[in-house]
Amino acid sequence: QNAVAHDEPTLLEHLLGQPLSPVSLTFTGAHLGHLKKQLLLSAPALKRCTSFEALAATVWRAWVRALDPPAALRVKLLFSVNARRRLKPELPEGYYGNGFVLGCAESTAGQVAAVAAPATVIRLVQVAKERVDDDYVRSMVDLLEECRVGAGGGAKPDLSASLVISAWTRLGLEDLDFGGGTPAHMGPLTSEIYCVFVPVAGDPGGVTVLVSVPQAAADKFEHYCCNPVELSGVEETDGGAIAGMLERDEQHQPCHGHEIKMDY
């Protein structure tokens, strides 16, 4: 149970009750490399992390910090996990139906937003991924089937205090060509709880983050995304690398509500 009064609005109701601002942040492959290095420097005990884990943890943490919910509120990060190779036996080649389940990282808002939390949040994402094995997938299939034939018509996750990330970076969208050439950009409309990672044309390692946040929190969200680790937690020569790239780029294009190119 959430340790907040039941008559208080949920985080989702809070989001839907005010004007939203679409945010589009483009992290180049070089920028993601700096982000991973910065996060690993801030926590020597964290030996590794993937680009997805680093970016998902950074975005979730920035989202929570920008919205500033009660510290005791339990918040979730839901993200799609490809189940094709996690099943035993694996799904066969040529199967093009849905083959994903949702991983779930959960903690209190206070723990996610804490100054020393970047490595902890990355570990929450890693553990959520590791839990998705053959048993997890099959139990999810059984649950969906049980809910489908029972009352309610299906199982739906609790989204009252959740951010949902869907990574489109490995779908090959940037290579689609319907006769007029490959796309310059691709992606859906932004949403208040659904965050989409889309590929960057011409940069195989780049990722564009699309999400909507309340207008009053948009600048904070962008700031926290681009400054995930307080400078006191890392070596100064590297700790300011991401913020420095953003500052240099802001001379050419505004930050709020626009795509930010952070080339290095």
GROMACS .gro file of C-alpha atoms in nm:
model
  264
    1GLN     CA    1   0.000   0.000   0.000
    2ASN     CA    2   0.117   0.352  -0.074
    3ALA     CA    3   0.199   0.549   0.239
    4VAL     CA    4  -0.011   0.846   0.126
    5ALA     CA    5  -0.367   0.943   0.204
    6HIS     CA    6  -0.624   0.774  -0.018
    7ASP     CA    7  -0.797   1.105  -0.089
    8GLU     CA    8  -0.479   1.253  -0.239
    9PRO     CA    9  -0.468   1.251  -0.621
   10THR     CA   10  -0.253   0.983  -0.780
   11LEU     CA   11   0.055   1.082  -0.975
   12LEU     CA   12  -0.129   1.003  -1.297
   13GLU     CA   13  -0.423   1.224  -1.197
   14HIS     CA   14  -0.175   1.498  -1.114
   15LEU     CA   15  -0.023   1.467  -1.461
   16LEU     CA   16  -0.358   1.467  -1.639
   17GLY     CA   17  -0.481   1.765  -1.440
   18GLN     CA   18  -0.240   2.021  -1.589
   19PRO     CA   19  -0.102   2.131  -1.928
   20LEU     CA   20   0.166   1.903  -2.062
   21SER     CA   21   0.477   1.991  -2.259
   22PRO     CA   22   0.629   1.744  -2.509
   23VAL     CA   23   1.000   1.687  -2.453
   24SER     CA   24   1.236   1.543  -2.713
   25LEU     CA   25   1.596   1.478  -2.609
   26THR     CA   26   1.845   1.328  -2.852
   27PHE     CA   27   2.140   1.145  -2.701
   28THR     CA   28   2.407   1.071  -2.960
   29GLY     CA   29   2.610   0.753  -2.938
   30ALA     CA   30   2.906   0.954  -2.806
   31HIS     CA   31   2.684   1.117  -2.545
   32LEU     CA   32   2.554   0.779  -2.426
   33GLY     CA   33   2.913   0.663  -2.391
   34HIS     CA   34   2.987   0.963  -2.167
   35LEU     CA   35   2.668   0.900  -1.971
   36LYS     CA   36   2.765   0.539  -1.898
   37LYS     CA   37   3.119   0.639  -1.803
   38GLN     CA   38   2.991   0.914  -1.572
   39LEU     CA   39   2.748   0.679  -1.399
   40LEU     CA   40   3.011   0.408  -1.354
   41LEU     CA   41   3.259   0.661  -1.214
   42SER     CA   42   2.999   0.769  -0.960
   43ALA     CA   43   2.962   0.413  -0.831
   44PRO     CA   44   3.275   0.193  -0.846
   45ALA     CA   45   3.073  -0.104  -0.718
   46LEU     CA   46   2.865  -0.093  -1.037
   47LYS     CA   47   3.085  -0.291  -1.279
   48ARG     CA   48   2.877  -0.260  -1.594
   49CYS     CA   49   2.561  -0.125  -1.747
   50THR     CA   50   2.411  -0.125  -2.095
   51SER     CA   51   2.309   0.190  -2.280
   52PHE     CA   52   1.943   0.105  -2.221
   53GLU     CA   53   1.995   0.052  -1.848
   54ALA     CA   54   2.185   0.380  -1.813
   55LEU     CA   55   1.933   0.582  -2.013
   56ALA     CA   56   1.622   0.418  -1.864
   57ALA     CA   57   1.749   0.476  -1.510
   58THR     CA   58   1.844   0.836  -1.593
   59VAL     CA   59   1.507   0.917  -1.750
   60TRP     CA   60   1.305   0.749  -1.473
   61ARG     CA   61   1.505   0.926  -1.203
   62ALA     CA   62   1.475   1.263  -1.383
   63TRP     CA   63   1.098   1.208  -1.423
   64VAL     CA   64   1.054   1.139  -1.051
   65ARG     CA   65   1.279   1.429  -0.945
   66ALA     CA   66   1.103   1.674  -1.177
   67LEU     CA   67   0.752   1.574  -1.064
   68ASP     CA   68   0.859   1.570  -0.697
   69PRO     CA   69   0.591   1.333  -0.558
   70PRO     CA   70   0.575   1.248  -0.185
   71ALA     CA   71   0.893   1.068  -0.082
   72ALA     CA   72   0.700   0.768   0.053
   73LEU     CA   73   0.504   0.712  -0.269
   74ARG     CA   74   0.599   0.388  -0.442
   75VAL     CA   75   0.682   0.454  -0.806
   76LYS     CA   76   0.737   0.206  -1.087
   77LEU     CA   77   0.929   0.187  -1.410
   78LEU     CA   78   0.773  -0.052  -1.660
   79PHE     CA   79   0.961  -0.140  -1.977
   80SER     CA   80   0.918  -0.388  -2.257
   81VAL     CA   81   1.152  -0.689  -2.261
   82ASN     CA   82   1.196  -0.908  -2.569
   83ALA     CA   83   1.092  -1.257  -2.460
   84ARG     CA   84   1.191  -1.444  -2.777
   85ARG     CA   85   1.524  -1.570  -2.644
   86ARG     CA   86   1.416  -1.593  -2.281
   87LEU     CA   87   1.176  -1.878  -2.344
   88LYS     CA   88   1.291  -2.241  -2.341
   89PRO     CA   89   1.274  -2.339  -2.619
   90GLU     CA   90   1.313  -1.999  -2.785
   91LEU     CA   91   1.047  -1.870  -3.020
   92PRO     CA   92   1.132  -1.991  -3.372
   93GLU     CA   93   1.287  -1.772  -3.641
   94GLY     CA   94   1.017  -1.616  -3.853
   95TYR     CA   95   0.771  -1.565  -3.567
   96TYR     CA   96   0.650  -1.208  -3.606
   97GLY     CA   97   0.377  -1.193  -3.344
   98ASN     CA   98   0.407  -1.013  -3.012
   99GLY     CA   99   0.695  -1.155  -2.812
  100PHE     CA  100   0.748  -0.920  -2.518
  101VAL     CA  101   0.653  -0.883  -2.154
  102LEU     CA  102   0.688  -0.592  -1.914
  103GLY     CA  103   0.974  -0.575  -1.668
  104CYS     CA  104   0.905  -0.375  -1.352
  105ALA     CA  105   1.144  -0.180  -1.130
  106GLU     CA  106   0.988  -0.037  -0.814
  107SER     CA  107   1.097   0.177  -0.521
  108THR     CA  108   0.987   0.481  -0.325
  109ALA     CA  109   1.007   0.823  -0.487
  110GLY     CA  110   1.248   0.936  -0.217
  111GLN     CA  111   1.488   0.650  -0.285
  112VAL     CA  112   1.480   0.703  -0.661
  113ALA     CA  113   1.539   1.077  -0.628
  114ALA     CA  114   1.812   1.057  -0.364
  115VAL     CA  115   2.142   1.231  -0.440
  116ALA     CA  116   2.338   0.905  -0.427
  117ALA     CA  117   2.076   0.705  -0.619
  118PRO     CA  118   2.199   0.678  -0.983
  119ALA     CA  119   2.376   0.344  -0.936
  120THR     CA  120   2.094   0.213  -0.716
  121VAL     CA  121   1.835   0.295  -0.983
  122ILE     CA  122   2.045   0.131  -1.255
  123ARG     CA  123   2.062  -0.182  -1.038
  124LEU     CA  124   1.683  -0.178  -0.999
  125VAL     CA  125   1.652  -0.179  -1.379
  126GLN     CA  126   1.907  -0.461  -1.410
  127VAL     CA  127   1.731  -0.677  -1.151
  128ALA     CA  128   1.397  -0.619  -1.325
  129LYS     CA  129   1.552  -0.741  -1.652
  130GLU     CA  130   1.713  -1.042  -1.486
  131ARG     CA  131   1.380  -1.154  -1.342
  132VAL     CA  132   1.238  -1.198  -1.692
  133ASP     CA  133   1.321  -1.564  -1.752
  134ASP     CA  134   1.126  -1.862  -1.890
  135ASP     CA  135   0.918  -1.902  -1.572
  136TYR     CA  136   0.839  -1.529  -1.561
  137VAL     CA  137   0.722  -1.521  -1.924
  138ARG     CA  138   0.510  -1.834  -1.892
  139SER     CA  139   0.349  -1.713  -1.570
  140MET     CA  140   0.267  -1.385  -1.744
  141VAL     CA  141   0.109  -1.572  -2.035
  142ASP     CA  142  -0.098  -1.779  -1.790
  143LEU     CA  143  -0.209  -1.463  -1.608
  144LEU     CA  144  -0.313  -1.291  -1.930
  145GLU     CA  145  -0.505  -1.598  -2.042
  146GLU     CA  146  -0.679  -1.628  -1.704
  147CYS     CA  147  -0.779  -1.263  -1.711
  148ARG     CA  148  -0.886  -1.283  -2.075
  149VAL     CA  149  -1.143  -1.555  -2.011
  150GLY     CA  150  -1.247  -1.418  -1.672
  151ALA     CA  151  -1.413  -1.095  -1.566
  152GLY     CA  152  -1.264  -0.769  -1.681
  153GLY     CA  153  -1.148  -0.877  -2.024
  154GLY     CA  154  -0.774  -0.855  -1.961
  155ALA     CA  155  -0.495  -0.771  -1.721
  156LYS     CA  156  -0.378  -0.412  -1.703
  157PRO     CA  157  -0.078  -0.284  -1.507
  158ASP     CA  158  -0.122  -0.022  -1.237
  159LEU     CA  159  -0.017   0.303  -1.405
  160SER     CA  160  -0.114   0.540  -1.124
  161ALA     CA  161   0.250   0.614  -1.035
  162SER     CA  162   0.435   0.458  -1.325
  163LEU     CA  163   0.654   0.559  -1.616
  164VAL     CA  164   0.640   0.315  -1.909
  165ILE     CA  165   0.939   0.299  -2.144
  166SER     CA  166   0.915   0.132  -2.483
  167ALA     CA  167   1.241   0.100  -2.677
  168TRP     CA  168   1.196   0.120  -3.054
  169THR     CA  169   1.569   0.143  -3.118
  170ARG     CA  170   1.609  -0.209  -3.258
  171LEU     CA  171   1.302  -0.227  -3.481
  172GLY     CA  172   1.488  -0.103  -3.790
  173LEU     CA  173   1.261   0.199  -3.834
  174GLU     CA  174   1.552   0.418  -3.941
  175ASP     CA  175   1.616   0.186  -4.238
  176LEU     CA  176   1.261   0.180  -4.378
  177ASP     CA  177   1.235   0.298  -4.738
  178PHE     CA  178   0.899   0.310  -4.914
  179GLY     CA  179   1.051   0.453  -5.230
  180GLY     CA  180   1.141   0.803  -5.117
  181GLY     CA  181   1.454   0.724  -4.918
  182THR     CA  182   1.515   0.648  -4.553
  183PRO     CA  183   1.339   0.864  -4.292
  184ALA     CA  184   1.500   1.170  -4.133
  185HIS     CA  185   1.307   1.109  -3.811
  186MET     CA  186   1.054   0.861  -3.676
  187GLY     CA  187   0.841   0.840  -3.364
  188PRO     CA  188   0.493   0.864  -3.212
  189LEU     CA  189   0.315   1.150  -3.039
  190THR     CA  190   0.440   1.197  -2.684
  191SER     CA  191   0.238   1.087  -2.382
  192GLU     CA  192   0.226   1.167  -2.012
  193ILE     CA  193   0.323   0.819  -1.890
  194TYR     CA  194   0.456   0.649  -2.203
  195CYS     CA  195   0.816   0.729  -2.287
  196VAL     CA  196   0.949   0.603  -2.620
  197PHE     CA  197   1.314   0.553  -2.716
  198VAL     CA  198   1.347   0.591  -3.093
  199PRO     CA  199   1.656   0.552  -3.315
  200VAL     CA  200   1.848   0.845  -3.456
  201ALA     CA  201   1.892   0.853  -3.833
  202GLY     CA  202   2.261   0.847  -3.922
  203ASP     CA  203   2.375   0.758  -3.569
  204PRO     CA  204   2.342   0.384  -3.495
  205GLY     CA  205   2.423   0.438  -3.127
  206GLY     CA  206   2.198   0.739  -3.077
  207VAL     CA  207   1.861   0.747  -2.900
  208THR     CA  208   1.587   1.010  -2.896
  209VAL     CA  209   1.373   1.019  -2.580
  210LEU     CA  210   1.011   1.126  -2.633
  211VAL     CA  211   0.779   1.195  -2.339
  212SER     CA  212   0.543   1.464  -2.209
  213VAL     CA  213   0.568   1.622  -1.864
  214PRO     CA  214   0.381   1.909  -1.696
  215GLN     CA  215   0.493   2.244  -1.835
  216ALA     CA  216   0.611   2.356  -1.492
  217ALA     CA  217   0.841   2.050  -1.468
  218ALA     CA  218   0.975   2.040  -1.825
  219ASP     CA  219   1.291   2.243  -1.764
  220LYS     CA  220   1.369   2.043  -1.448
  221PHE     CA  221   1.318   1.714  -1.631
  222GLU     CA  222   1.557   1.815  -1.910
  223HIS     CA  223   1.811   1.944  -1.658
  224TYR     CA  224   1.807   1.621  -1.456
  225CYS     CA  225   1.832   1.409  -1.773
  226CYS     CA  226   2.142   1.596  -1.881
  227ASN     CA  227   2.293   1.622  -1.530
  228PRO     CA  228   2.229   1.274  -1.385
  229VAL     CA  229   2.517   1.281  -1.135
  230GLU     CA  230   2.604   1.566  -0.901
  231LEU     CA  231   2.954   1.690  -0.979
  232SER     CA  232   3.071   1.614  -0.625
  233GLY     CA  233   3.019   1.246  -0.695
  234VAL     CA  234   3.264   1.215  -0.986
  235GLU     CA  235   3.593   1.353  -1.105
  236GLU     CA  236   3.546   1.710  -1.219
  237THR     CA  237   3.723   1.650  -1.549
  238ASP     CA  238   3.460   1.399  -1.656
  239GLY     CA  239   3.164   1.484  -1.437
  240GLY     CA  240   3.083   1.802  -1.626
  241ALA     CA  241   3.116   1.646  -1.971
  242ILE     CA  242   2.745   1.597  -2.035
  243ALA     CA  243   2.641   1.932  -1.892
  244GLY     CA  244   2.922   2.096  -2.088
  245MET     CA  245   2.801   1.946  -2.415
  246LEU     CA  246   2.451   2.076  -2.342
  247GLU     CA  247   2.577   2.425  -2.258
  248ARG     CA  248   2.774   2.445  -2.581
  249ASP     CA  249   2.476   2.327  -2.783
  250GLU     CA  250   2.232   2.570  -2.616
  251GLN     CA  251   2.412   2.850  -2.799
  252HIS     CA  252   2.252   2.721  -3.120
  253GLN     CA  253   1.908   2.599  -3.020
  254PRO     CA  254   1.677   2.637  -2.718
  255CYS     CA  255   1.642   2.360  -2.465
  256HIS     CA  256   1.277   2.363  -2.359
  257GLY     CA  257   1.044   2.150  -2.570
  258HIS     CA  258   1.291   2.101  -2.854
  259GLU     CA  259   1.526   1.834  -2.975
  260ILE     CA  260   1.870   1.869  -2.820
  261LYS     CA  261   2.166   1.747  -3.022
  262MET     CA  262   2.461   1.677  -2.796
  263ASP     CA  263   2.745   1.590  -3.031
  264TYR     CA  264   3.091   1.537  -2.891
   0.00000   0.00000   0.00000
